[in-house]
Tab-separated table of C-alpha atoms and ligand atoms in Angstrom:
chain	number	residue	atom	x	y	z
R	1	UNK	CA	-96.806	27.080	-24.945
R	2	UNK	CA	-93.740	28.527	-23.171
R	3	UNK	CA	-92.924	31.969	-24.579
R	4	UNK	CA	-89.187	32.652	-24.544
R	5	UNK	CA	-87.384	36.002	-24.777
R	6	UNK	CA	-83.875	35.604	-26.147
R	7	UNK	CA	-80.871	37.848	-25.395
R	8	UNK	CA	-77.836	37.198	-27.612
R	9	UNK	CA	-78.344	36.135	-31.202
R	10	UNK	CA	-74.763	35.240	-32.187
R	11	UNK	CA	-73.755	31.709	-33.241
R	12	UNK	CA	-74.798	29.962	-30.014
R	13	UNK	CA	-78.011	31.969	-29.669
R	14	UNK	CA	-79.039	31.179	-33.243
R	15	UNK	CA	-78.349	27.489	-32.675
R	16	UNK	CA	-80.617	27.449	-29.602
R	17	UNK	CA	-83.345	29.397	-31.417
R	18	UNK	CA	-83.281	27.008	-34.389
R	19	UNK	CA	-83.498	24.046	-32.010
R	20	UNK	CA	-86.471	25.550	-30.163
R	21	UNK	CA	-88.343	26.436	-33.342
R	22	UNK	CA	-87.653	23.167	-35.164
R	23	UNK	CA	-87.649	20.434	-32.547
R	24	UNK	CA	-89.456	21.533	-29.391
R	25	UNK	CA	-93.235	21.694	-29.780
R	26	UNK	CA	-93.975	23.148	-26.306
R	27	UNK	CA	-91.996	26.383	-26.700
R	28	UNK	CA	-91.590	29.355	-28.994
R	29	UNK	CA	-89.366	32.439	-29.219
R	30	UNK	CA	-91.424	35.645	-29.005
R	31	UNK	CA	-88.768	38.335	-28.582
R	32	UNK	CA	-85.064	38.757	-29.294
R	33	UNK	CA	-82.333	41.242	-28.455
R	34	UNK	CA	-78.646	41.545	-29.290
R	35	UNK	CA	-75.967	44.238	-29.065
R	36	UNK	CA	-75.744	43.816	-32.848
R	37	UNK	CA	-79.157	45.165	-33.874
R	38	UNK	CA	-78.866	44.147	-37.518
R	39	UNK	CA	-78.255	40.475	-36.701
R	40	UNK	CA	-81.002	40.483	-34.062
R	41	UNK	CA	-83.513	42.039	-36.521
R	42	UNK	CA	-82.650	39.336	-39.048
R	43	UNK	CA	-83.002	36.520	-36.499
R	44	UNK	CA	-86.312	38.037	-35.308
R	45	UNK	CA	-87.625	38.095	-38.871
R	46	UNK	CA	-86.528	34.480	-39.454
R	47	UNK	CA	-88.247	33.090	-36.394
R	48	UNK	CA	-91.311	35.334	-36.362
R	49	UNK	CA	-90.365	37.058	-33.099
R	50	UNK	CA	-90.189	40.795	-32.421
R	51	UNK	CA	-86.948	42.673	-31.865
R	52	UNK	CA	-86.707	44.593	-28.590
R	53	UNK	CA	-83.881	47.143	-28.430
R	54	UNK	CA	-83.636	47.229	-24.621
R	55	UNK	CA	-82.687	43.851	-23.090
R	56	UNK	CA	-84.205	44.855	-19.740
R	57	UNK	CA	-87.504	45.702	-21.449
R	58	UNK	CA	-87.382	42.239	-23.054
R	59	UNK	CA	-86.896	40.653	-19.619
R	60	UNK	CA	-89.895	42.575	-18.221
R	61	UNK	CA	-92.168	42.041	-21.245
R	62	UNK	CA	-95.503	40.538	-20.216
R	63	UNK	CA	-95.567	37.977	-22.982
R	64	UNK	CA	-92.087	36.655	-22.045
R	65	UNK	CA	-92.485	33.721	-19.659
R	66	UNK	CA	-88.810	32.724	-19.574
R	67	UNK	CA	-85.537	34.314	-20.633
R	68	UNK	CA	-82.591	32.712	-22.405
R	69	UNK	CA	-79.203	34.438	-22.300
R	70	UNK	CA	-76.485	33.706	-24.864
R	71	UNK	CA	-74.905	37.148	-25.030
R	72	UNK	CA	-71.294	38.215	-24.428
R	73	UNK	CA	-69.912	36.545	-21.270
R	74	UNK	CA	-69.480	39.716	-19.138
R	75	UNK	CA	-73.196	40.568	-19.575
R	76	UNK	CA	-74.506	37.274	-18.133
R	77	UNK	CA	-74.558	38.355	-14.516
R	78	UNK	CA	-76.590	41.552	-15.014
R	79	UNK	CA	-79.188	39.907	-17.264
R	80	UNK	CA	-79.527	36.871	-14.967
R	81	UNK	CA	-80.118	39.016	-11.896
R	82	UNK	CA	-82.630	41.201	-13.756
R	83	UNK	CA	-84.554	38.119	-14.914
R	84	UNK	CA	-84.583	36.606	-11.420
R	85	UNK	CA	-85.753	39.921	-9.931
R	86	UNK	CA	-88.538	40.024	-12.510
R	87	UNK	CA	-89.584	36.558	-11.273
R	88	UNK	CA	-88.800	34.935	-14.648
R	89	UNK	CA	-87.259	31.534	-15.261
R	90	UNK	CA	-83.873	32.017	-16.852
R	91	UNK	CA	-81.491	29.825	-18.791
R	92	UNK	CA	-78.029	31.395	-18.866
R	93	UNK	CA	-75.263	30.119	-21.114
R	94	UNK	CA	-71.941	29.414	-19.432
R	95	UNK	CA	-70.071	31.069	-17.853
R	96	UNK	CA	-72.703	32.154	-15.343
R	97	UNK	CA	-70.339	35.005	-14.515
R	98	UNK	CA	-66.667	35.670	-15.227
R	99	UNK	CA	-66.036	35.875	-11.462
R	100	UNK	CA	-67.063	33.788	-8.440
R	101	UNK	CA	-68.285	37.003	-6.780
R	102	UNK	CA	-70.642	37.582	-9.715
R	103	UNK	CA	-72.021	34.048	-9.279
R	104	UNK	CA	-72.504	34.723	-5.573
R	105	UNK	CA	-74.575	37.819	-6.375
R	106	UNK	CA	-76.750	35.687	-8.655
R	107	UNK	CA	-77.173	33.053	-5.926
R	108	UNK	CA	-78.177	35.779	-3.468
R	109	UNK	CA	-80.817	37.108	-5.880
R	110	UNK	CA	-82.173	33.600	-6.417
R	111	UNK	CA	-82.276	32.770	-2.718
R	112	UNK	CA	-84.134	36.059	-2.160
R	113	UNK	CA	-86.645	34.983	-4.807
R	114	UNK	CA	-87.179	31.887	-2.643
R	115	UNK	CA	-87.133	29.264	-5.403
R	116	UNK	CA	-84.867	28.055	-8.156
R	117	UNK	CA	-85.376	30.109	-11.290
R	118	UNK	CA	-82.026	29.705	-13.043
R	119	UNK	CA	-80.275	27.005	-15.005
R	120	UNK	CA	-76.728	27.256	-16.406
R	121	UNK	CA	-75.927	25.979	-19.920
R	122	UNK	CA	-73.554	23.172	-18.994
R	123	UNK	CA	-74.854	21.059	-21.874
R	124	UNK	CA	-72.326	18.250	-21.552
R	125	UNK	CA	-74.425	16.851	-18.688
R	126	UNK	CA	-77.034	16.105	-21.387
R	127	UNK	CA	-74.652	14.357	-23.749
R	128	UNK	CA	-75.409	10.642	-23.958
R	129	UNK	CA	-71.732	9.630	-23.958
R	130	UNK	CA	-70.895	11.683	-20.868
R	131	UNK	CA	-74.024	10.257	-19.208
R	132	UNK	CA	-72.894	6.735	-20.029
R	133	UNK	CA	-69.355	7.431	-18.805
R	134	UNK	CA	-70.844	8.668	-15.529
R	135	UNK	CA	-72.897	5.480	-15.188
R	136	UNK	CA	-69.834	3.304	-15.833
R	137	UNK	CA	-67.903	5.147	-13.100
R	138	UNK	CA	-70.853	4.937	-10.679
R	139	UNK	CA	-71.229	1.192	-11.357
R	140	UNK	CA	-67.723	0.592	-9.954
R	141	UNK	CA	-66.598	-1.276	-13.102
R	142	UNK	CA	-63.310	0.622	-13.332
R	143	UNK	CA	-62.888	0.758	-9.553
R	144	UNK	CA	-62.254	4.025	-7.785
R	145	UNK	CA	-61.259	6.929	-10.058
R	146	UNK	CA	-57.650	8.045	-9.636
R	147	UNK	CA	-56.855	10.242	-12.635
R	148	UNK	CA	-58.817	12.101	-15.330
R	149	UNK	CA	-57.146	13.213	-18.572
R	150	UNK	CA	-59.174	15.623	-20.675
R	151	UNK	CA	-58.534	17.563	-23.853
R	152	UNK	CA	-60.546	20.545	-25.105
R	153	UNK	CA	-59.493	21.709	-28.559
R	154	UNK	CA	-61.148	24.318	-30.754
R	155	UNK	CA	-60.454	24.639	-34.463
R	156	UNK	CA	-60.155	28.397	-33.799
R	157	UNK	CA	-62.178	30.856	-31.699
R	158	UNK	CA	-65.739	31.114	-33.057
R	159	UNK	CA	-66.350	33.759	-35.688
R	160	UNK	CA	-62.822	35.110	-35.166
R	161	UNK	CA	-63.940	36.281	-31.688
R	162	UNK	CA	-61.375	38.153	-29.644
R	163	UNK	CA	-60.134	36.061	-26.781
R	164	UNK	CA	-57.961	36.709	-23.771
R	165	UNK	CA	-55.666	34.462	-21.764
R	166	UNK	CA	-58.230	34.291	-18.951
R	167	UNK	CA	-60.903	32.962	-21.295
R	168	UNK	CA	-59.243	29.557	-21.711
R	169	UNK	CA	-60.485	28.876	-18.176
R	170	UNK	CA	-63.500	31.213	-17.823
R	171	UNK	CA	-65.055	30.500	-21.218
R	172	UNK	CA	-63.918	27.006	-22.206
R	173	UNK	CA	-62.457	24.935	-19.385
R	174	UNK	CA	-65.495	25.774	-17.209
R	175	UNK	CA	-67.111	22.903	-19.150
R	176	UNK	CA	-64.377	20.569	-17.896
R	177	UNK	CA	-64.568	21.921	-14.332
R	178	UNK	CA	-68.287	21.171	-14.366
R	179	UNK	CA	-68.376	17.891	-16.219
R	180	UNK	CA	-65.594	16.228	-14.226
R	181	UNK	CA	-67.609	16.983	-11.040
R	182	UNK	CA	-70.628	15.494	-12.790
R	183	UNK	CA	-68.629	12.382	-13.711
R	184	UNK	CA	-67.146	11.780	-10.277
R	185	UNK	CA	-70.335	12.610	-8.333
R	186	UNK	CA	-70.480	12.369	-4.536
R	187	UNK	CA	-68.962	14.910	-2.186
R	188	UNK	CA	-65.602	15.348	-3.858
R	189	UNK	CA	-64.591	19.011	-4.204
R	190	UNK	CA	-61.713	20.764	-5.948
R	191	UNK	CA	-58.891	21.744	-3.607
R	192	UNK	CA	-56.157	23.213	-5.828
R	193	UNK	CA	-55.371	24.362	-9.353
R	194	UNK	CA	-52.229	25.020	-11.322
R	195	UNK	CA	-52.053	26.502	-14.799
R	196	UNK	CA	-48.923	26.221	-16.936
R	197	UNK	CA	-48.206	27.026	-20.553
R	198	UNK	CA	-45.774	25.655	-23.117
R	199	UNK	CA	-44.305	27.985	-25.721
R	200	UNK	CA	-47.293	29.304	-27.670
R	201	UNK	CA	-48.479	28.062	-31.026
R	202	UNK	CA	-47.246	30.196	-33.931
R	203	UNK	CA	-50.830	30.713	-35.012
R	204	UNK	CA	-52.585	32.165	-31.965
R	205	UNK	CA	-51.552	35.779	-32.264
R	206	UNK	CA	-49.421	38.158	-30.248
R	207	UNK	CA	-49.708	37.874	-26.472
R	208	UNK	CA	-51.989	34.855	-26.350
R	209	UNK	CA	-50.868	31.770	-24.440
R	210	UNK	CA	-52.157	28.817	-26.392
R	211	UNK	CA	-52.397	25.977	-25.478
R	212	UNK	CA	-52.834	26.096	-21.687
R	213	UNK	CA	-52.585	23.162	-19.283
R	214	UNK	CA	-54.439	22.922	-15.973
R	215	UNK	CA	-53.819	20.485	-13.123
R	216	UNK	CA	-56.507	20.023	-10.478
R	217	UNK	CA	-56.641	18.017	-7.292
R	218	UNK	CA	-59.838	16.977	-5.530
R	219	UNK	CA	-60.538	16.467	-1.825
R	220	UNK	CA	-60.404	12.666	-2.214
R	221	UNK	CA	-57.053	12.878	-4.056
R	222	UNK	CA	-58.115	12.504	-7.688
R	223	UNK	CA	-55.728	14.279	-10.084
R	224	UNK	CA	-57.121	15.872	-13.229
R	225	UNK	CA	-55.075	17.170	-16.153
R	226	UNK	CA	-56.721	19.364	-18.754
R	227	UNK	CA	-55.504	20.765	-22.042
R	228	UNK	CA	-57.201	23.785	-23.577
R	229	UNK	CA	-56.147	24.594	-27.128
R	230	UNK	CA	-57.979	27.431	-28.932
R	231	UNK	CA	-56.186	27.139	-32.270
R	232	UNK	CA	-55.610	23.433	-32.809
R	233	UNK	CA	-56.526	24.010	-36.499
R	234	UNK	CA	-57.800	20.510	-37.306
R	235	UNK	CA	-61.300	20.475	-35.777
R	236	UNK	CA	-63.320	20.614	-32.566
R	237	UNK	CA	-62.013	17.783	-30.449
R	238	UNK	CA	-63.109	16.815	-26.940
R	239	UNK	CA	-61.541	13.841	-25.185
R	240	UNK	CA	-61.844	12.433	-21.701
R	241	UNK	CA	-60.371	9.334	-20.082
R	242	UNK	CA	-60.986	8.277	-16.488
R	243	UNK	CA	-58.368	5.988	-14.963
R	244	UNK	CA	-59.560	3.808	-12.093
R	245	UNK	CA	-57.834	1.160	-9.987
R	246	UNK	CA	-59.560	-1.645	-11.952
R	247	UNK	CA	-59.558	-0.190	-15.466
R	248	UNK	CA	-60.203	2.903	-17.544
R	249	UNK	CA	-63.219	4.406	-19.302
R	250	UNK	CA	-63.149	6.940	-22.146
R	251	UNK	CA	-65.551	9.131	-24.005
R	252	UNK	CA	-65.905	7.618	-27.498
R	253	UNK	CA	-65.048	9.740	-30.527
R	254	UNK	CA	-68.267	10.754	-32.343
R	255	UNK	CA	-68.988	8.146	-34.962
R	256	UNK	CA	-68.309	8.928	-38.622
R	257	UNK	CA	-67.766	6.770	-41.646
R	258	UNK	CA	-64.184	5.551	-41.879
R	259	UNK	CA	-62.666	6.222	-45.281
R	260	UNK	CA	-59.606	4.375	-46.556
R	261	UNK	CA	-58.212	6.255	-49.521
R	262	UNK	CA	-54.981	7.821	-50.793
R	263	UNK	CA	-52.899	5.841	-48.327
R	264	UNK	CA	-55.008	7.068	-45.378
R	265	UNK	CA	-57.501	5.471	-42.995
R	266	UNK	CA	-59.490	8.444	-41.748
R	267	UNK	CA	-62.725	9.802	-40.318
R	268	UNK	CA	-63.991	13.332	-39.994
R	269	UNK	CA	-63.418	15.594	-36.998
R	270	UNK	CA	-66.332	18.082	-36.829
R	271	UNK	CA	-65.397	21.792	-36.858
R	272	UNK	CA	-67.769	23.236	-34.227
R	273	UNK	CA	-69.188	22.488	-30.810
R	274	UNK	CA	-72.697	23.028	-32.172
R	275	UNK	CA	-72.166	19.965	-34.388
R	276	UNK	CA	-70.271	17.915	-31.806
R	277	UNK	CA	-72.881	18.446	-29.097
R	278	UNK	CA	-75.992	18.969	-31.243
R	279	UNK	CA	-78.004	16.238	-29.546
R	280	UNK	CA	-76.886	17.363	-26.096
R	281	UNK	CA	-78.078	20.928	-26.824
R	282	UNK	CA	-81.491	19.646	-27.931
R	283	UNK	CA	-81.851	17.359	-24.898
R	284	UNK	CA	-80.742	20.192	-22.609
R	285	UNK	CA	-83.437	22.503	-24.014
R	286	UNK	CA	-86.119	19.825	-23.923
R	287	UNK	CA	-85.394	18.981	-20.304
R	288	UNK	CA	-85.122	22.654	-19.283
R	289	UNK	CA	-88.415	23.544	-20.958
R	290	UNK	CA	-90.163	20.546	-19.380
R	291	UNK	CA	-88.820	21.556	-15.970
R	292	UNK	CA	-90.000	25.169	-16.392
R	293	UNK	CA	-93.436	23.895	-17.392
R	294	UNK	CA	-93.454	21.665	-14.311
R	295	UNK	CA	-92.317	24.643	-12.156
R	296	UNK	CA	-89.268	22.767	-10.839
R	297	UNK	CA	-85.793	23.476	-12.226
R	298	UNK	CA	-83.486	20.481	-11.904
R	299	UNK	CA	-80.577	21.207	-14.286
R	300	UNK	CA	-77.157	22.743	-13.484
R	301	UNK	CA	-77.613	25.453	-10.845
R	302	UNK	CA	-76.079	28.800	-9.933
R	303	UNK	CA	-74.021	26.865	-7.374
R	304	UNK	CA	-72.584	24.735	-10.206
R	305	UNK	CA	-71.801	27.961	-12.078
R	306	UNK	CA	-70.094	29.301	-8.936
R	307	UNK	CA	-67.919	26.185	-8.477
R	308	UNK	CA	-66.701	26.334	-12.093
R	309	UNK	CA	-66.023	30.048	-11.789
R	310	UNK	CA	-64.036	29.637	-8.557
R	311	UNK	CA	-61.768	27.086	-10.270
R	312	UNK	CA	-61.313	29.505	-13.193
R	313	UNK	CA	-60.338	32.251	-10.722
R	314	UNK	CA	-57.683	29.984	-9.184
R	315	UNK	CA	-56.345	29.193	-12.685
R	316	UNK	CA	-55.976	32.897	-13.386
R	317	UNK	CA	-54.052	33.438	-10.163
R	318	UNK	CA	-51.829	30.455	-10.947
R	319	UNK	CA	-51.050	31.809	-14.408
R	320	UNK	CA	-50.068	35.149	-12.911
R	321	UNK	CA	-48.029	33.791	-9.989
R	322	UNK	CA	-46.787	30.466	-11.329
R	323	UNK	CA	-47.984	28.794	-8.099
R	324	UNK	CA	-50.351	25.987	-7.183
R	325	UNK	CA	-53.400	27.857	-5.866
R	326	UNK	CA	-55.747	26.507	-3.183
R	327	UNK	CA	-59.322	26.738	-4.420
R	328	UNK	CA	-61.365	28.833	-2.047
R	329	UNK	CA	-65.094	28.370	-2.008
R	330	UNK	CA	-67.845	29.583	0.278
R	331	UNK	CA	-69.929	26.916	2.008
R	332	UNK	CA	-72.675	25.609	-0.297
R	333	UNK	CA	-75.881	27.372	0.880
R	334	UNK	CA	-78.584	25.009	2.147
R	335	UNK	CA	-80.836	26.311	-0.634
R	336	UNK	CA	-78.570	24.580	-3.183
R	337	UNK	CA	-77.889	21.452	-1.166
R	338	UNK	CA	-81.314	19.941	-1.499
R	339	UNK	CA	-81.423	20.151	-5.304
D	1	ISE	C1	-67.591	27.997	-26.400
D	1	ISE	O1	-68.056	29.190	-25.848
D	1	ISE	C2	-68.372	26.845	-25.882
D	1	ISE	O2	-69.199	26.924	-25.032
D	1	ISE	C3	-67.919	25.533	-26.351
D	1	ISE	O3	-68.699	24.502	-25.841
D	1	ISE	C4	-66.488	25.369	-25.937
D	1	ISE	O4	-66.012	24.111	-26.303
D	1	ISE	C5	-65.636	26.454	-26.550
D	1	ISE	O5	-64.300	26.259	-26.190
D	1	ISE	C6	-66.141	27.795	-26.053
D	1	ISE	O6	-65.372	28.836	-26.610
């Protein structure tokens, strides 16, 4: 039985904990921590774990075999490094860090530990539709990929969370930066990013730029356009279409009963990412837990977290300067090349 210590018991943390307790027989949650003690105490009581007030004490606890982090984004780096230094396996929700430099510090800690201990929560790689889309591209059916159009719309920020203009890229589009690499495969890398904004929605609040549009170019010349919309107001909607020189392939909309009524022909759009990607989250946990038990982590790595974060950093610079920004990345360390 893998004993997990959990840091961060907000919406995403609770979803992971419920999945572990209800669907994964080989693992259990033994300890929890959150900056909001009341919520953490409640979650602890619900899942039969103990509450530990100090997150670093939770990481060091002898009965914690592996640590999961789903706390506030800026805390991810510190908790990840502490877990690695304690020699614990760690699953860290995205973003691995808000900055590429933070990701580099995590990679350094992991390389010092001498083996892979960390996995990043890029759960779309576990979604069956993204996996199928990847296979279609790899099979050559649509020819060579030329363009990717993707849309990332949230009903509204979760739980009324406070968001900043940077978070469109650091918190949300990091999924797109990661999953488009996953779809294309091979040695293609991102070379430049541009971020532009239309006039803002009337509903996003003072000072926020929403939606935001990002244009990326890869080393082989693929162009990618991305839309991030925090307050689309109609549901949680993720779309992706890959245009090749022989055809196109798209992510299907999740299937729901089609209702014709009142002059409409309609199906539901789910409100949250937990619903949209429920199966992907469960598969992600199952595969992570199996890999920890086998002592060999194979899921998204700190390098993958670094790549996504370096694209987000270029987006920020583009928003501030209005320019197309070259994406600067360090050489991928050998440690991460063989995995
Ligand atoms: C959220 O943090 C997530 O990870 C969701 O998957 C993403 O779609 C959403 O935009 C983020 O805010």
